Amino acid sequence: MIQEAVDALIDNQRRTPNPVLSKDNRPFKSISDSLTGKKGRFRQNLLGKRVDYSGRSVIVVGPNLKMHQCGIPREMAAKLFEPW
């Protein structure tokens, strides 16, 4: 029972035969739903904004990175964090 609730919280769309529904019979929006897609967090809020000192971003898997780390190229890091 707890495992099903955690599964629905992470990805409710994978439970296609019977997703967890709200009171008005709509499926709950899971964490993966709020991150992916056109209305997701990455495309809606994080990518494509006009800012200073930005770089083109491509999200890839880094075999040497841990889950809480973010990798950027050395030249970009030097430009962003230069002391002068």
Coordinates of C-alpha atoms in Angstrom, one line a residue, residues 2-40:
I2 CA 2.8 2.4 0.9
Q3 CA 4.7 1.3 -2.2
E4 CA 1.7 2.1 -4.5
A5 CA 1.4 5.6 -2.9
V6 CA 5.1 6.3 -3.5
D7 CA 4.9 5.0 -7.1
A8 CA 1.9 7.3 -7.7
L9 CA 3.8 10.2 -6.2
I10 CA 6.8 9.7 -8.5
D11 CA 5.0 8.7 -11.7
N12 CA 1.3 8.4 -11.7
Q13 CA 1.0 7.9 -15.5
R14 CA 2.8 4.6 -15.4
R15 CA -0.1 3.2 -13.4
T16 CA -2.2 3.2 -16.6
P17 CA -4.8 0.6 -15.6
N18 CA -5.7 2.5 -12.4
P19 CA -3.9 5.8 -11.7
V20 CA -4.6 7.5 -8.4
L21 CA -7.5 9.9 -8.9
S22 CA -8.5 13.1 -7.1
K23 CA -12.1 13.8 -5.8
D24 CA -13.2 15.0 -9.2
N25 CA -11.9 11.9 -11.0
R26 CA -8.8 13.4 -12.5
P27 CA -5.4 11.7 -12.1
F28 CA -3.1 13.4 -9.6
K29 CA -0.1 15.2 -11.1
S30 CA 3.1 13.3 -10.1
I31 CA 6.6 14.6 -9.7
S32 CA 7.6 13.4 -13.2
D33 CA 4.5 15.1 -14.7
S34 CA 5.6 18.4 -13.2
L35 CA 9.1 18.1 -14.5
T36 CA 8.6 16.8 -18.1
G37 CA 6.6 18.0 -21.0
K38 CA 5.8 21.4 -22.5
K39 CA 4.3 22.7 -19.3
G40 CA 7.0 21.1 -17.1

